[in-house]
CSV table of C-alpha atoms and ligand atoms in Angstrom, one decimal:
chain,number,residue,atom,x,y,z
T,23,UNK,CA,-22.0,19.2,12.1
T,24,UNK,CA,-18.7,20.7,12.2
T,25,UNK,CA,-16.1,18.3,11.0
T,26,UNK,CA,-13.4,20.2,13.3
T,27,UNK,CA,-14.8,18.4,16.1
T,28,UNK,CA,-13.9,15.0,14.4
T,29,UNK,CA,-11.0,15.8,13.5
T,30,UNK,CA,-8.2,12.6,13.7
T,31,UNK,CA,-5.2,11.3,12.8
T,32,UNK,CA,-5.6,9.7,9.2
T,33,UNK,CA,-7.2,13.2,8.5
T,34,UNK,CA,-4.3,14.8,9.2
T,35,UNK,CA,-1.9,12.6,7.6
T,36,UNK,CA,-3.6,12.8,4.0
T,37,UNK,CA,-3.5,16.5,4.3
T,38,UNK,CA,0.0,16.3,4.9
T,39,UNK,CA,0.4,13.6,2.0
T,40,UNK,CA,1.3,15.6,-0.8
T,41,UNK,CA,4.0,17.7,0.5
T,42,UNK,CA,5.2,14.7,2.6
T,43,UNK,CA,5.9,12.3,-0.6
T,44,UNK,CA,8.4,14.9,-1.5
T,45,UNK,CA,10.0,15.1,1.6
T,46,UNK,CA,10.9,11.5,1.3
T,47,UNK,CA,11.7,11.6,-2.8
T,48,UNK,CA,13.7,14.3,-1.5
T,49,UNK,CA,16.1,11.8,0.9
T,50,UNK,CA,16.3,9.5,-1.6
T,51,UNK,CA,19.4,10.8,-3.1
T,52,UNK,CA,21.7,9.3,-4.8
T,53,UNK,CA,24.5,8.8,-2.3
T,54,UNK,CA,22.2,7.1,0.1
T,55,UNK,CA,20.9,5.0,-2.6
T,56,UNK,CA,24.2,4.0,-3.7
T,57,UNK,CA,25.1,3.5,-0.4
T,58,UNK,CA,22.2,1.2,0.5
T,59,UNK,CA,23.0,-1.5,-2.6
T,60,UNK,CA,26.4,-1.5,-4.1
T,61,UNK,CA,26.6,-1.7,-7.8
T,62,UNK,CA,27.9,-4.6,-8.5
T,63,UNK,CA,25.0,-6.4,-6.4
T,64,UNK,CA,22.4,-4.7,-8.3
T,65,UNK,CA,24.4,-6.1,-11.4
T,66,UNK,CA,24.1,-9.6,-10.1
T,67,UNK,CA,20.3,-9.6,-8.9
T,68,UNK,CA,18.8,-12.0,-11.0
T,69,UNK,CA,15.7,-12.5,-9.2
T,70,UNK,CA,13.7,-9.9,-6.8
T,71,UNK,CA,11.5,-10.8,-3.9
T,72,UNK,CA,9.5,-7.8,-2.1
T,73,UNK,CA,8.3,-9.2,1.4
T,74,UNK,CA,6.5,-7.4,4.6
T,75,UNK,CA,3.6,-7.3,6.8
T,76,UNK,CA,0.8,-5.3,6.8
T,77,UNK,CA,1.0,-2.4,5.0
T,78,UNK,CA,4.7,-3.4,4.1
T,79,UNK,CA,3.9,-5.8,2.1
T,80,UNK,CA,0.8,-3.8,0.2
T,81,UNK,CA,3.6,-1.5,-0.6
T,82,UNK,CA,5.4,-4.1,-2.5
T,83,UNK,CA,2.2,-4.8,-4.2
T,84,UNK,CA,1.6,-1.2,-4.9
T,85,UNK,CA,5.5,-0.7,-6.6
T,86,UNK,CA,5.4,-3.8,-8.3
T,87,UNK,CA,4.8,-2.7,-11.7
T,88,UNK,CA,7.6,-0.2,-11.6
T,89,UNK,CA,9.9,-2.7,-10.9
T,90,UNK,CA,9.2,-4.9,-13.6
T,91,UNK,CA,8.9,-1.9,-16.0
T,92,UNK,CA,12.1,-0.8,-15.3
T,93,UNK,CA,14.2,-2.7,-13.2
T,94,UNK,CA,15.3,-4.5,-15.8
T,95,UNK,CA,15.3,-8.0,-13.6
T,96,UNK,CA,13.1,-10.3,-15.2
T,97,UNK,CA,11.8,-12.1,-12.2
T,98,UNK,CA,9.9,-10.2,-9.7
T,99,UNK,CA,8.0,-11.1,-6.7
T,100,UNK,CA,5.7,-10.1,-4.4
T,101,UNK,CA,5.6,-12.0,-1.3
T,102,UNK,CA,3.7,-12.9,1.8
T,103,UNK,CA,6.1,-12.7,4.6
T,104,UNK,CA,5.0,-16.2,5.9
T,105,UNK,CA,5.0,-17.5,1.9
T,106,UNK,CA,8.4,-16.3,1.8
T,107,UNK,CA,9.7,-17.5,4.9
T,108,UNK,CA,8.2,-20.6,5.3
T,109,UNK,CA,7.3,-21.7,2.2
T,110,UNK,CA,9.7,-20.5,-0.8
T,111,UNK,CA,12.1,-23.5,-1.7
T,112,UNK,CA,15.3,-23.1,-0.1
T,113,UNK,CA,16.4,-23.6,-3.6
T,114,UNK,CA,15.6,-20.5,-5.0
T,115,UNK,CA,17.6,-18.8,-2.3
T,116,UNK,CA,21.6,-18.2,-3.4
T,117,UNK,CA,21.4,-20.2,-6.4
T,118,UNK,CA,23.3,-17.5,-7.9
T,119,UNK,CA,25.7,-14.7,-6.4
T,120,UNK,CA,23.3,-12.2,-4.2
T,121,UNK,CA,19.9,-13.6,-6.0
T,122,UNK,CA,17.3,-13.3,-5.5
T,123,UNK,CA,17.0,-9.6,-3.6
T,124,UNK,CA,15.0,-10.0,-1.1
T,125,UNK,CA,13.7,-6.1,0.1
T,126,UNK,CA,12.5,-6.3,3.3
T,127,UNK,CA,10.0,-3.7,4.3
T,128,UNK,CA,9.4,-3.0,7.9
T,129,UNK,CA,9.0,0.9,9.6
T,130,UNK,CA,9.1,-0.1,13.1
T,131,UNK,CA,11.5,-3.1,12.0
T,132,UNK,CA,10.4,-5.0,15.2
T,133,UNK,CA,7.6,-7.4,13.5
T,134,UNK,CA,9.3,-10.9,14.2
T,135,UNK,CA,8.8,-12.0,10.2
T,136,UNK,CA,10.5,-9.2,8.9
T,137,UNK,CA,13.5,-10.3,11.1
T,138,UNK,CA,13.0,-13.7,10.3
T,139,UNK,CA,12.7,-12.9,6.3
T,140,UNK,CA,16.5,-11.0,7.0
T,141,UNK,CA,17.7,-14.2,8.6
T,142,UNK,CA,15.9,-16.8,6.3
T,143,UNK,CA,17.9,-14.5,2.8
T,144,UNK,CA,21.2,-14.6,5.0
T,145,UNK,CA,21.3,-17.9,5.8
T,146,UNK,CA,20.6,-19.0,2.1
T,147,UNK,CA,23.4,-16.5,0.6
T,148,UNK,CA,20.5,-14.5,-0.9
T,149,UNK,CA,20.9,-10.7,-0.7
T,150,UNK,CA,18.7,-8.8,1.7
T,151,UNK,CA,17.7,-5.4,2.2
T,152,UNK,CA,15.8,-3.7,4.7
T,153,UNK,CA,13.8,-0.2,4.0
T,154,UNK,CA,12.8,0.9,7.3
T,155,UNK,CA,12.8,4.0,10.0
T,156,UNK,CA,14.4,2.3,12.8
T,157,UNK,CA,18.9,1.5,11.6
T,158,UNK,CA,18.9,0.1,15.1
T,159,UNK,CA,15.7,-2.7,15.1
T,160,UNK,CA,16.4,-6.1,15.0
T,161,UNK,CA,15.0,-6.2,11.6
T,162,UNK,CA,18.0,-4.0,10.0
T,163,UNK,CA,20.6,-5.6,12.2
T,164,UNK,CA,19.5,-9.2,10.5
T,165,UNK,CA,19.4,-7.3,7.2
T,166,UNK,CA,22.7,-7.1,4.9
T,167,UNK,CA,21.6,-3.4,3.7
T,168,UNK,CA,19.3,-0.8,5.0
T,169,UNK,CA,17.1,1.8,3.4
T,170,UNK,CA,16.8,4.3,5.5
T,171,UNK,CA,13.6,6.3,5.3
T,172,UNK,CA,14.5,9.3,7.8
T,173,UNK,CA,10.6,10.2,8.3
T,174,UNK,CA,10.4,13.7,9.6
T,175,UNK,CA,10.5,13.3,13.7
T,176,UNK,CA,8.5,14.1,15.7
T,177,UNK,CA,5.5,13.2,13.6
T,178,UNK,CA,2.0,11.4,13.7
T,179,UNK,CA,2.0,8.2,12.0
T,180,UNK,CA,-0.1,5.7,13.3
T,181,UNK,CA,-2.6,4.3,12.1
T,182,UNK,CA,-0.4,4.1,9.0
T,183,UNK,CA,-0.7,6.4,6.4
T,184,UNK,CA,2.6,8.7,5.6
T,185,UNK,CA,4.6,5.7,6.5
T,186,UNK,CA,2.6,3.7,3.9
T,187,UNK,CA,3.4,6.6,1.3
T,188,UNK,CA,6.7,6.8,3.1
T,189,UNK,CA,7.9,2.9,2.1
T,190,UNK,CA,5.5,3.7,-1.6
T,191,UNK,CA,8.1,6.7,-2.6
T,192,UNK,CA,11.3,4.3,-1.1
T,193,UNK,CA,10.8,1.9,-3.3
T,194,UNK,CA,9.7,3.6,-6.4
T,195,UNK,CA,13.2,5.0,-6.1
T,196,UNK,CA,14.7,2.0,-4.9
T,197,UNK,CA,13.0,0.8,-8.3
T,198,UNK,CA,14.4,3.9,-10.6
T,199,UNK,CA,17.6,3.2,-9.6
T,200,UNK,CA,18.0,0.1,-10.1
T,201,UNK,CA,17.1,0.8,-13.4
T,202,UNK,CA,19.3,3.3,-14.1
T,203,UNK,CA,22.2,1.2,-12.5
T,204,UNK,CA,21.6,-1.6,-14.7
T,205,UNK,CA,21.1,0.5,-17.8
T,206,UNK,CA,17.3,-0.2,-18.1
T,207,UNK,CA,16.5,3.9,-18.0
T,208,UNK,CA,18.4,6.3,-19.2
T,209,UNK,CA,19.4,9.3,-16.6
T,210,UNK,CA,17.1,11.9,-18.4
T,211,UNK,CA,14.3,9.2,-17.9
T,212,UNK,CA,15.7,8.5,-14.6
T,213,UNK,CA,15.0,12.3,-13.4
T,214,UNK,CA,11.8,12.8,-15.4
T,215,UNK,CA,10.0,10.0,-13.5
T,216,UNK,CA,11.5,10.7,-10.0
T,217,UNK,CA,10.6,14.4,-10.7
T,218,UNK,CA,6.9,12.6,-11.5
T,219,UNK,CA,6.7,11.2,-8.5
T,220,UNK,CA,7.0,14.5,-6.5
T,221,UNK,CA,4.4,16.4,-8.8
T,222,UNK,CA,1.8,13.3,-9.2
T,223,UNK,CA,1.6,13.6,-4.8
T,224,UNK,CA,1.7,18.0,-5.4
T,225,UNK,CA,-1.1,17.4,-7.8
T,226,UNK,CA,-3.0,16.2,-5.2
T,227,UNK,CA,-3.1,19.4,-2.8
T,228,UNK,CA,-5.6,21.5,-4.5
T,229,UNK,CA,-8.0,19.0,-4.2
T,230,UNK,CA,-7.5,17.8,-0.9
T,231,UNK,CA,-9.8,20.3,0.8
T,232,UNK,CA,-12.7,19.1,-1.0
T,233,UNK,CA,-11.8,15.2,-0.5
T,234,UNK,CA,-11.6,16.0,3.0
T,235,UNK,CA,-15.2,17.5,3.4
T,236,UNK,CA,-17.3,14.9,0.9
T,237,UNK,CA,-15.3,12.1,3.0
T,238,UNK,CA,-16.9,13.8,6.7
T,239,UNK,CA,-20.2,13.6,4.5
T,240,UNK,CA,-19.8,9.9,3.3
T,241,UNK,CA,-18.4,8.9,6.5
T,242,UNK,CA,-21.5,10.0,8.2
T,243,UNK,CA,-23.7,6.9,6.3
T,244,UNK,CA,-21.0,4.8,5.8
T,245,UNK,CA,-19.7,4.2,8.9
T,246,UNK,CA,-23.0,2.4,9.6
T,247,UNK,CA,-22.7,0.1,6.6
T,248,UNK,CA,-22.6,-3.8,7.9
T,249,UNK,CA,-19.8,-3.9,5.5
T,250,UNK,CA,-17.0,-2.2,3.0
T,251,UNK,CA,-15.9,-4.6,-0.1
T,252,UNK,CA,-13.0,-3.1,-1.9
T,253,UNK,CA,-12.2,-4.1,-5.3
T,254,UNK,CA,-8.5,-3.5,-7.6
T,255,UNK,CA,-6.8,-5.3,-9.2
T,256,UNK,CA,-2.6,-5.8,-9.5
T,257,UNK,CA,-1.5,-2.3,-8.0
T,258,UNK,CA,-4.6,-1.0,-7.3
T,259,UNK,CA,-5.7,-4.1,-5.2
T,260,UNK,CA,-2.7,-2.8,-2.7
T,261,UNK,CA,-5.0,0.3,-2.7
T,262,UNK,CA,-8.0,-2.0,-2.6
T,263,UNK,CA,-6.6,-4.1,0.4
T,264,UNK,CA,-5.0,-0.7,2.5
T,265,UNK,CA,-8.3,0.9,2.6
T,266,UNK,CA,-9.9,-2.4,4.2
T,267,UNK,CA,-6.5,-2.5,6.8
T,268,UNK,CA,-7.8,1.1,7.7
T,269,UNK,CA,-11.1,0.0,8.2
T,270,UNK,CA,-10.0,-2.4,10.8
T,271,UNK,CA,-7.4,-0.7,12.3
T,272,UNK,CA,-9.5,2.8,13.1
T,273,UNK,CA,-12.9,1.0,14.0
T,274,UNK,CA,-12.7,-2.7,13.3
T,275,UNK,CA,-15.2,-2.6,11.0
T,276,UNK,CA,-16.2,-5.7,9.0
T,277,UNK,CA,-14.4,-5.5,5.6
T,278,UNK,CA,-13.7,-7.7,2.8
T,279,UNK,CA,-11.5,-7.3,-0.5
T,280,UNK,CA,-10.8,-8.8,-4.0
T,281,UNK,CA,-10.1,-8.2,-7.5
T,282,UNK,CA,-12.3,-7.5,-10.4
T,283,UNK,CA,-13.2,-10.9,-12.0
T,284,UNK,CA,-13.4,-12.8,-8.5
T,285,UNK,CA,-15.5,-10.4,-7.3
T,286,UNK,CA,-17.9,-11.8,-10.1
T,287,UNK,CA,-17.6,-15.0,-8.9
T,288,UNK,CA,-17.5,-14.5,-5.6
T,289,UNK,CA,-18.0,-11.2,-3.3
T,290,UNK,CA,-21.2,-11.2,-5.4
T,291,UNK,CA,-23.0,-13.5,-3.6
T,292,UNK,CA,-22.7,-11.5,-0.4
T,293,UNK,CA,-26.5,-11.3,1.1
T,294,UNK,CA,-28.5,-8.0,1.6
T,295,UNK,CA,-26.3,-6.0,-1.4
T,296,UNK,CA,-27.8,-2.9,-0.1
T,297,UNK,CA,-26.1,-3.0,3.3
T,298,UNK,CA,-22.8,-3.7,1.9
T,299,UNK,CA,-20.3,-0.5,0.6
T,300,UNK,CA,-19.0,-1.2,-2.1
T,301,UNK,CA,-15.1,0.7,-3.2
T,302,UNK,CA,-13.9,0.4,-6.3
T,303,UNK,CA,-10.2,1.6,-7.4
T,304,UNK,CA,-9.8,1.6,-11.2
T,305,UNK,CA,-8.1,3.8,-14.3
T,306,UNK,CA,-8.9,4.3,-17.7
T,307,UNK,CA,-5.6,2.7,-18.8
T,308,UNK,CA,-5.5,-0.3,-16.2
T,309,UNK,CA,-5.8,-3.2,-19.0
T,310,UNK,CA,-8.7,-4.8,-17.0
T,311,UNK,CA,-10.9,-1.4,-17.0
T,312,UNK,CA,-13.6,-2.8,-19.5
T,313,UNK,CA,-13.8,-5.6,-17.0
T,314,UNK,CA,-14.0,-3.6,-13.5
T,315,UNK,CA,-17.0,-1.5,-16.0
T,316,UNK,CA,-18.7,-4.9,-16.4
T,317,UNK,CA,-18.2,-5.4,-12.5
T,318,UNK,CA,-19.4,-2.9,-11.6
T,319,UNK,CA,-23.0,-2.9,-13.8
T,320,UNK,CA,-23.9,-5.8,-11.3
T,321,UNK,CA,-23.1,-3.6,-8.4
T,322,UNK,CA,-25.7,-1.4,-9.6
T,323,UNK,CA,-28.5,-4.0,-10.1
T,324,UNK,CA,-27.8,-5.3,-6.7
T,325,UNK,CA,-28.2,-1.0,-5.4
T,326,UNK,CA,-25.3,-1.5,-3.1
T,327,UNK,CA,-23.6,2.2,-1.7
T,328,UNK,CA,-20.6,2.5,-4.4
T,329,UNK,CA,-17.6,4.7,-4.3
T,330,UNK,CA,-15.5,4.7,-7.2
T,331,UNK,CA,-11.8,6.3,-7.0
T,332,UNK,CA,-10.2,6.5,-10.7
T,333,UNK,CA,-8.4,8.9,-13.3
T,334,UNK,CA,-11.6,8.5,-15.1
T,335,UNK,CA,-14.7,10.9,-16.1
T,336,UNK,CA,-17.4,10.2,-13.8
T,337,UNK,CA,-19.3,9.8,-17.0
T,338,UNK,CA,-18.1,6.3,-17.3
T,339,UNK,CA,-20.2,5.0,-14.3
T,340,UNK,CA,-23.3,5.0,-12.8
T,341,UNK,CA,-24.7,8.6,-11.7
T,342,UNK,CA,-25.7,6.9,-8.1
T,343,UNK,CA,-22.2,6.0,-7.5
T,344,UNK,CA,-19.9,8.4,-5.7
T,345,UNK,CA,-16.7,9.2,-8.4
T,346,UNK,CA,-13.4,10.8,-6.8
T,347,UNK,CA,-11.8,11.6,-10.0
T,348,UNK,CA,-8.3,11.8,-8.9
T,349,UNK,CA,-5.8,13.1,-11.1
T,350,UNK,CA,-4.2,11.8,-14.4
T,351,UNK,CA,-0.7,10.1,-13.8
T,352,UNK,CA,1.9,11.2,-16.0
T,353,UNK,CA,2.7,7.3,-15.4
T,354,UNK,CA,0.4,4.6,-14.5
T,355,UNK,CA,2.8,3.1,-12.4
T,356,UNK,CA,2.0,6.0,-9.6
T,357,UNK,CA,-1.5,5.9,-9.2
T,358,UNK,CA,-1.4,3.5,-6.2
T,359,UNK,CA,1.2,6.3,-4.4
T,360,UNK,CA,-2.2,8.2,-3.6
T,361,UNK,CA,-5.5,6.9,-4.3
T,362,UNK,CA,-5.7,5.3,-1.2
T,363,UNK,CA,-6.6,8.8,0.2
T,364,UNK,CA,-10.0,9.2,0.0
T,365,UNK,CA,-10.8,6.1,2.0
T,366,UNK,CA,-8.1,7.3,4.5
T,367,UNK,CA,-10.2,10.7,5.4
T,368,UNK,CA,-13.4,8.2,5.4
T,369,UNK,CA,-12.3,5.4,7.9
T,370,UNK,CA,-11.0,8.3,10.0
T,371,UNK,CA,-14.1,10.4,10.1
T,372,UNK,CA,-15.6,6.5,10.6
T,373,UNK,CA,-14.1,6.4,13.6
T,374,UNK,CA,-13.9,9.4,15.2
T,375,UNK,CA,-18.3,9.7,14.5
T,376,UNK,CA,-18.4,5.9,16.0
T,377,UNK,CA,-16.3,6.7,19.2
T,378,UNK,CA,-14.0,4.1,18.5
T,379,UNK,CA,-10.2,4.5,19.0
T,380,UNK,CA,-7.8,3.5,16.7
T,381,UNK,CA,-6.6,-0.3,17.1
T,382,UNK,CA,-9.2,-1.2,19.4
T,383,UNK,CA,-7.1,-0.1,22.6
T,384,UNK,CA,-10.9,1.5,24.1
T,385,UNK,CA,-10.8,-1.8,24.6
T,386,UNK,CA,-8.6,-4.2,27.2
T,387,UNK,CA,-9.0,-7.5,25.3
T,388,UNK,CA,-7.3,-5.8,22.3
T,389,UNK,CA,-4.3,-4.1,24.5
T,390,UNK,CA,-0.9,-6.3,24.6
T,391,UNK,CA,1.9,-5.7,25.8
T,392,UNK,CA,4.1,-4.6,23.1
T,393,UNK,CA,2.1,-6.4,20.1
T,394,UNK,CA,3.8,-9.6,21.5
T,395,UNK,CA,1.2,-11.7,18.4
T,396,UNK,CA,3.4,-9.6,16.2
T,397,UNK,CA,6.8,-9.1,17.7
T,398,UNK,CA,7.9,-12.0,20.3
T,399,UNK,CA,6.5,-14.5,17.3
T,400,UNK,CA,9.3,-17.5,17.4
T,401,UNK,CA,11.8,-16.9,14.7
T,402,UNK,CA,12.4,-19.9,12.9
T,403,UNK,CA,14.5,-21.0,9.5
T,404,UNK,CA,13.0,-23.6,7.3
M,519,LIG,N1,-1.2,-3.1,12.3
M,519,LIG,C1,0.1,-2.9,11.9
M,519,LIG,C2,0.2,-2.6,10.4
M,519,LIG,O1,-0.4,-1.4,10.2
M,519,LIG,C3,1.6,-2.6,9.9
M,519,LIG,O2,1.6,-2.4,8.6
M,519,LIG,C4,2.3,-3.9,10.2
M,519,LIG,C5,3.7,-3.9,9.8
M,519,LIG,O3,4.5,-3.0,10.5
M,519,LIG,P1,6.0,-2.7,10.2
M,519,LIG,O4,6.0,-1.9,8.9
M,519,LIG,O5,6.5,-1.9,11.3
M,519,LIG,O6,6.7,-4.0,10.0
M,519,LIG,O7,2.2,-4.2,11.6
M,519,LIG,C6,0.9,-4.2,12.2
M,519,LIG,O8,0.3,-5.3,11.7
């Protein structure tokens, strides 16, 4: 079979990846980043909240441990859009001049919570700051700063992929200088790991023409699996959790996802093991590796399909299972900025061998008028 003929759009995004992180690093100079947040507010964050939907808010997930490594802010969360929203204390909003932080992620910047989560940080005398694609959506008009990402135009983005490594690269320098600004980094360490950021995606090129190939191959017996159960944990379960969005956004497949030790406790119980994929994300120096190792011995005894995506030697697991040894990051923190790829090609080639179309719009029951269940949602300050 000649993969040509299934060619689709998350294929051709993570070929593009590589060179595409680089185009955004690239923007992310240091005018427009001193332009989006003023000194003297970085200064007084004392608190950060990272909020979003969808793949927005996996990309908080995914930057998280840059923040707290070098953002110097002792406090930072991850949030649910509807947690933060709806359920954060009021309290905990302005208690202190422009804290917490509250980065908003939205590309389209239409998605009503994103708007709300603006509103919700204004109202409270919290800061607020948008990273988006769109300077004119309702989301960066509620918003006291934006981010700008400037994705090249015209270009294919849907379903998400470069926008997800598009909002990745934003806030990993949205992180970097933050932590230069407050003195966390020095400027030589400042440059060496946005410089790393550029050459981890590069170093991901030369192999992309084999990923691309074994993916058609997988995709061709996993596509028919009754399910794909992802596994990471911290950053990696934003890898973990993308690749099961992808699933459901190219063919609505059944997916589920979870961390390591849960897994153990839970995901294990799922019936027929055999029928079930099984997609791990892992590194040698994740501090939980020994334990994803002991996971993923009871994977084996149940003989469920398993496709493992780490910086490690494929020696470390189970000859059955499928390694994509990815490479080493200079920095552990950058990992999550591309391992998501090889289940990108997969879910693609899923979809395109299925004859399904992306977002279910082969279907009328799935086709809305404007995603009204995500964008005409009431807005609403608690
Ligand atoms: N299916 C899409 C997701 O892929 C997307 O991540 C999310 C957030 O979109 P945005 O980043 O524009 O707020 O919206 C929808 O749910």
């Amino acid at each position: 079979m000649d993969k040509m003929q299934f060619d689709n759009a998350m294929a051709r995004q993570a070929r593009l990846a590589p060179g595409f992180v680089r185009t955004i690093v690239e923007s992310m100079g240091y005018d427009k980043l001193n332009n989006a947040l003023p000194l003297t507010e970085i200064w007084d964050a004392q608190q950060i909240v990272i909020t979003g939907c969808g793949d927005s808010w996996l990309a908080g997930i995914a930057a998280r441990p840059l923040f707290e490594s070098v953002s110097g802010v002792k406090n930072v969360q991850v949030m649910r859009n509807i947690e933060f929203n709806r359920y954060m204390d009021k309290g905990q909003l302005g208690f202190s001049p422009n804290t917490p932080l509250v980065i908003g992620i939205s590309i389209s910047g239409t998605v009503s919570r994103v708007v709300e989560a603006m509103e919700r940080a204004q109202h409270y005398g919290a800061n607020s700051l948008l990273i988006t694609d769109d300077p004119d959506s309702p989301a960066a008009k509620a918003a006291r700063h934006v981010l700008l990402l400037d994705m090249p135009k015209p270009g294919e983005y849907g379903p998400g992929l470069l926008s997800y490594c598009a909002s990745v690269s934003a806030l990993m320098c949205l992180a970097l200088r933050i932590g230069r600004a407050r003195g966390f980094i020095t400027d030589g360490e400042h440059k060496k790991m946005v410089q790393a950021i550029v050459d981890y995606a590069a170093s991901y090129a030369p192999l992309i023409e084999e990923m691309d190939q074994r993916c058609f191959e997988l995709a061709g017996t996993w596509k028919d699996l009754r399910c794909v159960d992802f596994v990471g944990d911290y950053a990696d379960y934003a890898t973990a959790f993308f690749g099961s969005a992808k699933i459901l956004e190219t063919y609505g497949g059944y997916t589920t996802y979870d961390d390591s030790e849960d897994w153990c406790h839970i995901n294990y119980f799922l019936r027929d093991p055999n029928t079930i994929g099984r997609v791990f994300i892992t590194n040698s120096d994740t501090p939980s590796f020994n334990r994803v190792k002991e996971t993923l011995v009871a994977v084996d005894q149940l003989g469920s399909p398993c496709i493992v995506v780490t910086d490690a030697d494929k020696s470390e697991f189970a000859d059955r299972f499928e390694v994509f040894t990815t490479p080493k990051a200079p920095y552990s923190w950058l990992s999550p900025l591309m391992q998501h790829l090889p289940y990108d090609f997969i879910s693609g080639y899923s979809a395109e061998l299925l004859g399904v179309e992306n977002f279910r719009r082969d279907n009328p029951i799935y086709v809305e008028q404007g995603g009204t269940r995500i964008r005409q949602s009431k807005i609403t300050i608690v």
